[in-house]
Amino acid sequence: MLKNIFDKILGRKKHEFKRHDLINMLIDHFLYKRYLEIGVDKSANFTSIRCESKTSVDPAEGLYAHAKPTYQITSDEFFRNVAPTLEKFDIIFIDGLHHHKQVNRDIENSLKYLNENGSIVLHDCNPAKEIHQSVPRKSTLWNGDVWKSIVEFRNTNKELGCLVIDTDYGLG
């Protein structure tokens, strides 16, 4: 089923394959129409996504005040107040606050608003150095402890598929 996507991934060099590549491949393969992005930063990923309907969420504060999300609120606020008023999403990309407890909540909430046969993609699952996973943040390059969410998800949701691709700081 996903063999064609993974053949394309494996055929490229690790540093050439980015998060938007995977997301766009999933959108094309499954004919997804509705995309949600949690955590926008400079919108580089968001603007690279080719999907009929796109929504973004980010509080856009502090280091990220430059972000221009669709909803300038936290993901918790979005899932509590906005998501119930919208149609469900086909694919959700989580790249918000890189604390595993928040990522766990984002995954749990995303599953409630994900269409059947939808996909969730996480960013920053493979920190290269210990300092990159420190919470609170101690370095410019920061993945946080997102990897803990992958481990917890695999252990508690065996009926759902879960894998990590070693590219672009780890895509889960």
GROMACS .gro file of C-alpha atoms in nm, residues 5 19 25 27 47 50 68 84 87 93 107 111 130 133-134 143 154:
model
   17
    5ILE     CA    1   0.591   0.620  -0.110
   19ARG     CA    2   0.869   1.699   0.577
   25MET     CA    3   0.331   1.215  -0.113
   27ILE     CA    4  -0.178   1.367   0.007
   47THR     CA    5   0.321   2.700   0.188
   50ARG     CA    6  -0.035   2.095  -0.201
   68LYS     CA    7   0.094   3.393   1.029
   84PRO     CA    8  -1.546   2.083   1.679
   87GLU     CA    9  -1.491   1.918   0.915
   93PHE     CA   10   0.122   1.759   1.078
  107ILE     CA   11  -0.171   1.333   1.898
  111LEU     CA   12  -0.699   1.137   1.644
  130GLU     CA   13   2.144   1.509   2.365
  133GLN     CA   14   1.631   1.715   2.315
  134SER     CA   15   1.675   1.915   2.635
  143ASN     CA   16   1.392   1.893   1.861
  154ARG     CA   17   0.392   0.264   1.992
   0.00000   0.00000   0.00000
